[in-house]
mmCIF file of C-alpha atoms in Angstrom:
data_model
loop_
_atom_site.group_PDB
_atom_site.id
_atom_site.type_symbol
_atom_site.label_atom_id
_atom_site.label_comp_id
_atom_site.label_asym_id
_atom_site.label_seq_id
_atom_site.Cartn_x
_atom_site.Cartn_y
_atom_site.Cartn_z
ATOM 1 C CA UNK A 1 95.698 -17.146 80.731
ATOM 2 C CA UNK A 2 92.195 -16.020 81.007
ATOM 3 C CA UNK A 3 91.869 -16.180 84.507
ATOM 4 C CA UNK A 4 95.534 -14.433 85.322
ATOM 5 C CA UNK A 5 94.061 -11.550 83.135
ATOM 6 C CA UNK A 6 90.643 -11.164 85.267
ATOM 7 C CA UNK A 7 92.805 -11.231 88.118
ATOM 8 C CA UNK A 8 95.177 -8.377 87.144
ATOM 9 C CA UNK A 9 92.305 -6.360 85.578
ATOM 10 C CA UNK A 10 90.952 -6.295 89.472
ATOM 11 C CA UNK A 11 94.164 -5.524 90.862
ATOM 12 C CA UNK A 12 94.219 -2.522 88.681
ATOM 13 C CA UNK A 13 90.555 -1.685 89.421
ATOM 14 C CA UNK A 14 91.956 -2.145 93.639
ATOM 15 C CA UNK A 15 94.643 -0.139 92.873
ATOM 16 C CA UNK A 16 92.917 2.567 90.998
ATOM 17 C CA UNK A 17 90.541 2.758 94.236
ATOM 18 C CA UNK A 18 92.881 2.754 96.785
ATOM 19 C CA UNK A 19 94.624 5.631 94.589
ATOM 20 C CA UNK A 20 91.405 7.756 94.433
ATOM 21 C CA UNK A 21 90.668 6.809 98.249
ATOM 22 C CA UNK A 22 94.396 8.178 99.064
ATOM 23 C CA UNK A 23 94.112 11.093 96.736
ATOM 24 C CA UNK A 24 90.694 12.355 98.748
ATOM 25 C CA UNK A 25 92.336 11.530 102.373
ATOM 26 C CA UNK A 26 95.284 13.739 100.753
ATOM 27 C CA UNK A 27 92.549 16.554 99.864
ATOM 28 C CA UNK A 28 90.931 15.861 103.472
ATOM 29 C CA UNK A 29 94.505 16.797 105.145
ATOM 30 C CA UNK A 30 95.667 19.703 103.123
ATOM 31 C CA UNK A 31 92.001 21.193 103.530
ATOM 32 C CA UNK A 32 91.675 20.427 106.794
ATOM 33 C CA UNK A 33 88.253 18.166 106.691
ATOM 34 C CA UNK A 34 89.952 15.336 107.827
ATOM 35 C CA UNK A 35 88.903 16.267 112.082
ATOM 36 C CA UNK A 36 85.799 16.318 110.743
ATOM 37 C CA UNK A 37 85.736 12.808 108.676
ATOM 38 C CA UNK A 38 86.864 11.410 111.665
ATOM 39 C CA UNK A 39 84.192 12.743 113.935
ATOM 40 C CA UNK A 40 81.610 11.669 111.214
ATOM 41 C CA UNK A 41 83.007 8.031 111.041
ATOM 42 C CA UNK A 42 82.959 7.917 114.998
ATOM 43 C CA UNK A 43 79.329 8.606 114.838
ATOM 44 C CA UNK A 44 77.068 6.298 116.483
ATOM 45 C CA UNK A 45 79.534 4.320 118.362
ATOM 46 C CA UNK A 46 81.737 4.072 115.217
ATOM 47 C CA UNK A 47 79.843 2.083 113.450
ATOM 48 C CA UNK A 48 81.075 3.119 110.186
ATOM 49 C CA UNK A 49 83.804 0.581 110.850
ATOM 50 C CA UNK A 50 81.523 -2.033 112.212
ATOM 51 C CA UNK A 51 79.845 -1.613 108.483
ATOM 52 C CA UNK A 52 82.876 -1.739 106.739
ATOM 53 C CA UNK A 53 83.574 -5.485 108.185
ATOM 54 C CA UNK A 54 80.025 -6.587 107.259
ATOM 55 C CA UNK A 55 80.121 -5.069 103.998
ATOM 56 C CA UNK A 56 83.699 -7.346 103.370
ATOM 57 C CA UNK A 57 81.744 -10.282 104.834
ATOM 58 C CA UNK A 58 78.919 -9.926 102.799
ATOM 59 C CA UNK A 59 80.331 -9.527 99.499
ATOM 60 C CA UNK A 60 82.580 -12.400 100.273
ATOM 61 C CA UNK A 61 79.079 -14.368 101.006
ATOM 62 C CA UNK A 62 77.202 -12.853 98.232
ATOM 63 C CA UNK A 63 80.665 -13.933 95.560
ATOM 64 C CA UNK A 64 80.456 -17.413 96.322
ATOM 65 C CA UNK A 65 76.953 -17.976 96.941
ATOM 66 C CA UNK A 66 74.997 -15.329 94.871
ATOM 67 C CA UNK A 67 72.695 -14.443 97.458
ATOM 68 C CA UNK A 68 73.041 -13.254 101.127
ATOM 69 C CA UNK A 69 74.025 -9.355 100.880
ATOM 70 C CA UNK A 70 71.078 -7.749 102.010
ATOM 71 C CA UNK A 71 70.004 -10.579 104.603
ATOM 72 C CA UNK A 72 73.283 -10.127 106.276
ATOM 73 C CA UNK A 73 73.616 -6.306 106.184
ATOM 74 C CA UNK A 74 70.184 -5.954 107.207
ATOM 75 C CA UNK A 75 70.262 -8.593 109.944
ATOM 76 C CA UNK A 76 73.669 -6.972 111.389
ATOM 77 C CA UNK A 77 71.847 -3.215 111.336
ATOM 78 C CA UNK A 78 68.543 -4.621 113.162
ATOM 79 C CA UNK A 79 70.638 -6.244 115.682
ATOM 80 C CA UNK A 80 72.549 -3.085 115.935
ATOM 81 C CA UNK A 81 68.966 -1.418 116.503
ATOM 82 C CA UNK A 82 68.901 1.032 113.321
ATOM 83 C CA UNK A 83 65.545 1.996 112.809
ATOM 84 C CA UNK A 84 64.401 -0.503 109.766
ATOM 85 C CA UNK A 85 63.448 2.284 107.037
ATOM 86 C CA UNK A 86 66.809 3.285 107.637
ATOM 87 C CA UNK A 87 68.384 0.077 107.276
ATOM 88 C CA UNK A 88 66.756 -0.061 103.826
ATOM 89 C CA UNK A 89 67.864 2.921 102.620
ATOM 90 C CA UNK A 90 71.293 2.402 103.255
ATOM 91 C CA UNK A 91 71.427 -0.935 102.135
ATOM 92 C CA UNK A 92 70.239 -0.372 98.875
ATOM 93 C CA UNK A 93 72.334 3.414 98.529
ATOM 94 C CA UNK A 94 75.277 1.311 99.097
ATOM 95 C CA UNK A 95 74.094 -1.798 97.046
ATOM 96 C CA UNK A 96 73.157 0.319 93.368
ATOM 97 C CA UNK A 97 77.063 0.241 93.553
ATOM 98 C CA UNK A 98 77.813 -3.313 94.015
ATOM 99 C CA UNK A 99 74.985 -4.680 91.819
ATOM 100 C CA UNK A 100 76.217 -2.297 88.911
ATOM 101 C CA UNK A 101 79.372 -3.570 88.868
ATOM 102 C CA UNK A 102 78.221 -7.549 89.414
ATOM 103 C CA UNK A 103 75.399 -6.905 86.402
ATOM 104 C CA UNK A 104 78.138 -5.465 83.966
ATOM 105 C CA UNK A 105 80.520 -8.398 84.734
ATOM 106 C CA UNK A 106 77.245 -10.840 83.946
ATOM 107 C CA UNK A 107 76.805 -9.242 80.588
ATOM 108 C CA UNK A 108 80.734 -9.254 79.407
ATOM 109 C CA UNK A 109 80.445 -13.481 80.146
ATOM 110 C CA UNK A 110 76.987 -13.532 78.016
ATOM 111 C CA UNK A 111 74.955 -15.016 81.272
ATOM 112 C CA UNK A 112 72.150 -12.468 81.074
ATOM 113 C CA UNK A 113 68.697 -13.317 79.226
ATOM 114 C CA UNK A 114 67.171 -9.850 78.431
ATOM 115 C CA UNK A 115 63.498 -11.914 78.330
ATOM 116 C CA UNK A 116 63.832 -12.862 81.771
ATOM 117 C CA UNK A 117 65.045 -10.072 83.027
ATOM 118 C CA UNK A 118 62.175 -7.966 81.374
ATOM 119 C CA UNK A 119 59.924 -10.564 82.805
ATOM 120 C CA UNK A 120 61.606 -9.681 86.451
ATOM 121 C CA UNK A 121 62.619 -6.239 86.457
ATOM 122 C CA UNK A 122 59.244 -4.730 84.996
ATOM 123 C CA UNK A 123 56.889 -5.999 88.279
ATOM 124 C CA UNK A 124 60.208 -5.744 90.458
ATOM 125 C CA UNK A 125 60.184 -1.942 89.820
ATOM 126 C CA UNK A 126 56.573 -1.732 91.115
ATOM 127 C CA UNK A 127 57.368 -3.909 93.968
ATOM 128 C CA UNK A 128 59.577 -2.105 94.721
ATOM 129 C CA UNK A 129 58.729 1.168 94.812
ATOM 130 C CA UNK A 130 55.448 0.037 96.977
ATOM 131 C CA UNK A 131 57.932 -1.728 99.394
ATOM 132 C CA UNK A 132 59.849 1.537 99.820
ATOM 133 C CA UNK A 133 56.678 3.676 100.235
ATOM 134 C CA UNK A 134 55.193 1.394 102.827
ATOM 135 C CA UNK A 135 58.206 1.445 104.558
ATOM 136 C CA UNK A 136 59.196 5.263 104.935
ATOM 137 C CA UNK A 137 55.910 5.441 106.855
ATOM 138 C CA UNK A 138 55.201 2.474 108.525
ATOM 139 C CA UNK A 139 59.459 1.907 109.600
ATOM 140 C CA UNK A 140 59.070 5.195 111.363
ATOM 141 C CA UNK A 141 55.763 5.217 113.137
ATOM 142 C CA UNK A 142 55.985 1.622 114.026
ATOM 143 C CA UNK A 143 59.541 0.738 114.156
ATOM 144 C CA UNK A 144 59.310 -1.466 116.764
ATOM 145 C CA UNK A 145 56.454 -3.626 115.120
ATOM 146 C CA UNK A 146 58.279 -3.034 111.704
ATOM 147 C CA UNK A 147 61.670 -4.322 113.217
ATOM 148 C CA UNK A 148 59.934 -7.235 114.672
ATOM 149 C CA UNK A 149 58.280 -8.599 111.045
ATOM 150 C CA UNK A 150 61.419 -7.805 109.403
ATOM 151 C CA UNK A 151 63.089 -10.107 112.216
ATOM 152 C CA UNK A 152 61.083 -12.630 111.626
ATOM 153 C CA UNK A 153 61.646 -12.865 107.708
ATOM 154 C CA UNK A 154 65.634 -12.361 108.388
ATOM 155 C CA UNK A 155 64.560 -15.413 110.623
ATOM 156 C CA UNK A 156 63.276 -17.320 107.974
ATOM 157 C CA UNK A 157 65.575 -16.866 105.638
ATOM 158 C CA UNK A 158 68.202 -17.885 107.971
ATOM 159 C CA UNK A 159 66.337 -21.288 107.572
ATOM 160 C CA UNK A 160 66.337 -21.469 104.445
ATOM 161 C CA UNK A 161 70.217 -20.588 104.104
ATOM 162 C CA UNK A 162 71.075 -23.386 106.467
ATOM 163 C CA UNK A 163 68.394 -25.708 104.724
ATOM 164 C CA UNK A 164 71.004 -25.079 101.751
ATOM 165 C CA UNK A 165 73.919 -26.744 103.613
ATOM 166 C CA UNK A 166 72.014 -30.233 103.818
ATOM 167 C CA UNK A 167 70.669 -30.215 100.206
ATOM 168 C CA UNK A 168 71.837 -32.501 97.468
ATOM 169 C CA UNK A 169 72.241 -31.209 94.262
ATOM 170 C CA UNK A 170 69.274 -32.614 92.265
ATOM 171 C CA UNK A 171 68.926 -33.145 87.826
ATOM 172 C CA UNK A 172 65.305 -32.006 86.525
ATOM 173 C CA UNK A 173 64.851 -33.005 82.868
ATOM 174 C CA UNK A 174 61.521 -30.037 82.797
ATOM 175 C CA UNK A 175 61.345 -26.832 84.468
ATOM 176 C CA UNK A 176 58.812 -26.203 86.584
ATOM 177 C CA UNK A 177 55.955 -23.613 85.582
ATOM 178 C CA UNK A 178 57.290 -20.506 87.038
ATOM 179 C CA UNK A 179 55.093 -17.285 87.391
ATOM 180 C CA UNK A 180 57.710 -14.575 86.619
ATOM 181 C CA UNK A 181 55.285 -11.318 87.112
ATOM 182 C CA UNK A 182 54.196 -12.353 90.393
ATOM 183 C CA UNK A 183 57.687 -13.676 91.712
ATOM 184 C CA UNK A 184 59.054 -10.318 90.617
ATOM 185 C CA UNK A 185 56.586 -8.116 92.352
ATOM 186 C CA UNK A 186 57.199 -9.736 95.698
ATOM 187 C CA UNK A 187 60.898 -10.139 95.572
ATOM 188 C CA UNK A 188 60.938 -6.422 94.726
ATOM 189 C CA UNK A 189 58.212 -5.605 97.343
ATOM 190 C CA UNK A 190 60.170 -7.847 99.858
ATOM 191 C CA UNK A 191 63.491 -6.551 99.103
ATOM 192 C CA UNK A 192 62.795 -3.142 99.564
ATOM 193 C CA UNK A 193 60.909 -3.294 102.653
ATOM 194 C CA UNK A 194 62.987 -5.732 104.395
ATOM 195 C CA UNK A 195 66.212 -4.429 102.776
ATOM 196 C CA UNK A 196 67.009 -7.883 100.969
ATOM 197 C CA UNK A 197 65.995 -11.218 100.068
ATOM 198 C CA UNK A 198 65.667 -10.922 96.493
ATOM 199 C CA UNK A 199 68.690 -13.494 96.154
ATOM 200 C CA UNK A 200 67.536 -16.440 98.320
ATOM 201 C CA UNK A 201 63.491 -15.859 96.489
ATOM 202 C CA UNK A 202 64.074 -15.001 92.999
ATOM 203 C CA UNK A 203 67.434 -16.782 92.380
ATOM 204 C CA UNK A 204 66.784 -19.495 94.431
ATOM 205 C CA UNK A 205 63.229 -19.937 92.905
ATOM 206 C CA UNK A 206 64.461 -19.828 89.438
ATOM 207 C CA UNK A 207 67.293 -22.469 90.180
ATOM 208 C CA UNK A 208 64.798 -24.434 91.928
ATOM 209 C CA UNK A 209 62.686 -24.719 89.015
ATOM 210 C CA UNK A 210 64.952 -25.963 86.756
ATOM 211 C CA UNK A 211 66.361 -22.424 84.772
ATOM 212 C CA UNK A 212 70.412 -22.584 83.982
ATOM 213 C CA UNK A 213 71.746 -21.618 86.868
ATOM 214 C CA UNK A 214 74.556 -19.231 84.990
ATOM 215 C CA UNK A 215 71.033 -17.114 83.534
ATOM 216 C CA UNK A 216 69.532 -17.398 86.242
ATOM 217 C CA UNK A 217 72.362 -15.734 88.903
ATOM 218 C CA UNK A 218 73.347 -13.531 85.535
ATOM 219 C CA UNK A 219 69.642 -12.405 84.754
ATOM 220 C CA UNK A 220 68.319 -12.046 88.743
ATOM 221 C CA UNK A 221 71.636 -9.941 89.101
ATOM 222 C CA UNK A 222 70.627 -7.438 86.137
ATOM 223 C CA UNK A 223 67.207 -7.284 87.248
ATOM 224 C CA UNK A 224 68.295 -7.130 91.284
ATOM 225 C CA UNK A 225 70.600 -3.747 90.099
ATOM 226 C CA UNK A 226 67.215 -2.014 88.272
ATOM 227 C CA UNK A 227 65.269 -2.946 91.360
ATOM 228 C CA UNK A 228 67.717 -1.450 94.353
ATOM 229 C CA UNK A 229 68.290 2.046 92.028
ATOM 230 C CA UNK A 230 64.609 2.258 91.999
ATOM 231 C CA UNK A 231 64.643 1.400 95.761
ATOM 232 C CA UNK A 232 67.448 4.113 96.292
ATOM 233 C CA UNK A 233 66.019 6.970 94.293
ATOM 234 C CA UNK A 234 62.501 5.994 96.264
ATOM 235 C CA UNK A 235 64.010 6.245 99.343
ATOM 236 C CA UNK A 236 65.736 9.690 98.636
ATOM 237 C CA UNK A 237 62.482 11.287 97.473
ATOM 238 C CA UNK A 238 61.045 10.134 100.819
ATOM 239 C CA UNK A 239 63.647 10.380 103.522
ATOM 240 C CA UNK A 240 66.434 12.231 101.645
ATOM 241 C CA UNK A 241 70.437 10.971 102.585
ATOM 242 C CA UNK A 242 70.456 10.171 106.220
ATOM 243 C CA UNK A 243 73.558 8.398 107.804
ATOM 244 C CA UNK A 244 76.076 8.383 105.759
ATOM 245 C CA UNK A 245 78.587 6.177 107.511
ATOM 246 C CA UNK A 246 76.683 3.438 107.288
ATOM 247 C CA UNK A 247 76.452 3.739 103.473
ATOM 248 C CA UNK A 248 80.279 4.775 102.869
ATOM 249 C CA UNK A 249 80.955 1.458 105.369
ATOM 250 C CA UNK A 250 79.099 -0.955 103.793
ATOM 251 C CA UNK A 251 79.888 0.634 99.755
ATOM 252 C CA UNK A 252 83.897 0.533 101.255
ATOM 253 C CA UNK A 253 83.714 -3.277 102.316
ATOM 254 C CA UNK A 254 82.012 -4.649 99.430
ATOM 255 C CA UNK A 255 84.352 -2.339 96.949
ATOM 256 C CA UNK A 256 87.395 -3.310 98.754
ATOM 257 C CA UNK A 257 86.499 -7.175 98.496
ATOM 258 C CA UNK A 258 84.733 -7.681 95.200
ATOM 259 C CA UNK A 259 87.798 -7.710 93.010
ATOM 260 C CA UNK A 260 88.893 -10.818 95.353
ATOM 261 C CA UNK A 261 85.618 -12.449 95.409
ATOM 262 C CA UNK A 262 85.380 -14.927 92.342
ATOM 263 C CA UNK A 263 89.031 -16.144 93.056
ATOM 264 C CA UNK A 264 87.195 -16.710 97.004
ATOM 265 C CA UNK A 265 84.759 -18.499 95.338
ATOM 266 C CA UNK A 266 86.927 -21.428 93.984
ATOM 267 C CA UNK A 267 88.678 -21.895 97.010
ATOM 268 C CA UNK A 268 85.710 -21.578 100.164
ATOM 269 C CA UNK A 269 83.206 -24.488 100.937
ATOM 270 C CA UNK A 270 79.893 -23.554 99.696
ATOM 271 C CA UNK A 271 77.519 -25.810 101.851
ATOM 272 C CA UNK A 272 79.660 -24.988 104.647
ATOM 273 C CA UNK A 273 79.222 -21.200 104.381
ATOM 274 C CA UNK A 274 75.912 -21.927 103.865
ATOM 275 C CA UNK A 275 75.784 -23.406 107.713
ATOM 276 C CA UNK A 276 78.228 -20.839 109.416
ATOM 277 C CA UNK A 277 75.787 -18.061 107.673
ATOM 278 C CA UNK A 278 72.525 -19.706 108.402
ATOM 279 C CA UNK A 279 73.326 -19.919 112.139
ATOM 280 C CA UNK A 280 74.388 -16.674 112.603
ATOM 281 C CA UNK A 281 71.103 -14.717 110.828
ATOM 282 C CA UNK A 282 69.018 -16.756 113.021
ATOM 283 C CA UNK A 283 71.009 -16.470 115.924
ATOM 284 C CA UNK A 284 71.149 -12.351 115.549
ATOM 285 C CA UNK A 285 67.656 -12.438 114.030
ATOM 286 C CA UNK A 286 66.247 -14.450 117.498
ATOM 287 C CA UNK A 287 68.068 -11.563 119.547
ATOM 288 C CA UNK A 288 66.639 -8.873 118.075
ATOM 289 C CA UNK A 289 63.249 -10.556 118.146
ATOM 290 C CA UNK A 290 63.316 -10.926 121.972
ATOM 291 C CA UNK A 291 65.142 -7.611 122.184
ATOM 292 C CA UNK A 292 61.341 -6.028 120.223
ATOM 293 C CA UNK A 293 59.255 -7.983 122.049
ATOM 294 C CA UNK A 294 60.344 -8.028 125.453
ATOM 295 C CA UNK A 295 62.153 -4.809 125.695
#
């Protein structure tokens, strides 16, 4: 009963945005806006649509697993050669959105501990905000050398994704001593320069070390959403909106998705998503390594 009435309460939230979506095409037409939409969504060899399939992917790979949104996003926009300060400010425009909605659902099913999430957000903030600085300047003076380090973490993390799909699931009777002010800084640092990773460090850390997993997706969530509007509103002090059809794409894909993903979750094979996603960030994240380096 409880789960046929989650799954019509998203239906009604799809419908409600497929209404509203309709209702502004409708406005589009009668105003005549609508030539112009479609000359701003063919912008940059469409890739508004190329971002509204990764932002369905990703939220399908971020509802089962918890993690993976920004490292696929940002992987896909490197390899699609988007300058990397740019890449992070879309990411996380489009991501205040999706995190909102994924911390509010956390906090109806009581999986959020506001200690641990004042332990992460607080330093996250900071990180963050020194992430976003760092890269408005050095993103677009030294993109290429910028691209390439960012590369190279997607590269990692690709690793550690597929690492995921060979792992047993292990009991630990203590947690392990976890420093929360320092793990927070450098997720938030790392997330906003890199435009993500806070998932596969801070969740994955915390699970790791022995926290309930259900607080520990719940609580990273809450403080993931304070981090990325603090990465957002950074990044529009310092580079203002800039391409919006990568933001509407990716926002679009992960709205159109997310009522869908928790029933996905149930039914997809976790450690095998783990391998099929693993393999393709480091596939994409070798290319556009060799692409920076030897181009």
């Amino acid at each position: 009963m409880i789960m046929t009435r989650k799954i019509q309460i998203r239906l009604n939230i799809l419908f409600v945005t497929a209404a509203v979506v309709l209702a502004v095409i409708f406005c589009l037409y009668g105003t005549g806006y609508l030539d112009e939409l479609q000359t701003v969504l063919a912008k940059d060899h469409y890739v508004f649509y190329w971002m509204l399939l990764v932002g369905v992917i990703a939220e399908i790979v971020a509802g089962s697993m918890g993690m993976g949104y920004g490292v696929i996003c940002t992987t896909t926009l490197l390899f699609l050669n988007i300058p990397p300060h740019i890449v992070s400010a879309s990411i996380h425009s489009a991501e205040s959105f999706t995190t909102a909605a994924g911390s509010v659902s956390h906090i109806r099913l009581k999986n959020v501990s506001k200690s641990l999430v004042k332990k992460l957000a607080i330093p996250a903030v900071i990180g963050a905000i020194i992430g976003a600085v760092c890269l408005t300047y050095l993103g677009e003076y030294y993109a290429k050398l910028t691209k390439t380090i960012i590369a190279f973490y997607t590269l990692y993390l690709g690793i550690q994704i597929l690492s995921n799909a060979f792992k047993e699931k292990q009991n630990k009777a203590m947690k392990k001593k976890t420093h929360l002010t320092r793990l927070g800084v450098i997720g938030g640092f790392i997330d906003s320069f890199a435009g993500g990773g806070w998932g596969p460090l801070v969740t994955g850390t915390l699970i790791k070390n022995a926290f309930t997993p259900r607080f520990a997706v719940g609580s990273s969530t809450v403080a993931k959403f304070i981090l990325t509007i603090t990465a957002a509103v950074t990044f529009f002090f310092t580079l203002g909106i800039q391409h919006w059809n990568i933001i509407l794409g990716l926002l679009i894909g992960g709205i159109i998705t997310a009522p869908f993903s928790a029933m996905l979750t149930a039914k997809l094979p976790v450690k095998k998503m783990f391998f099929i996603i693993g393999v393709l960030v480091i596939v994409m994240s070798s290319i556009t390594i060799y692409k920076s380096v030897f181009s």
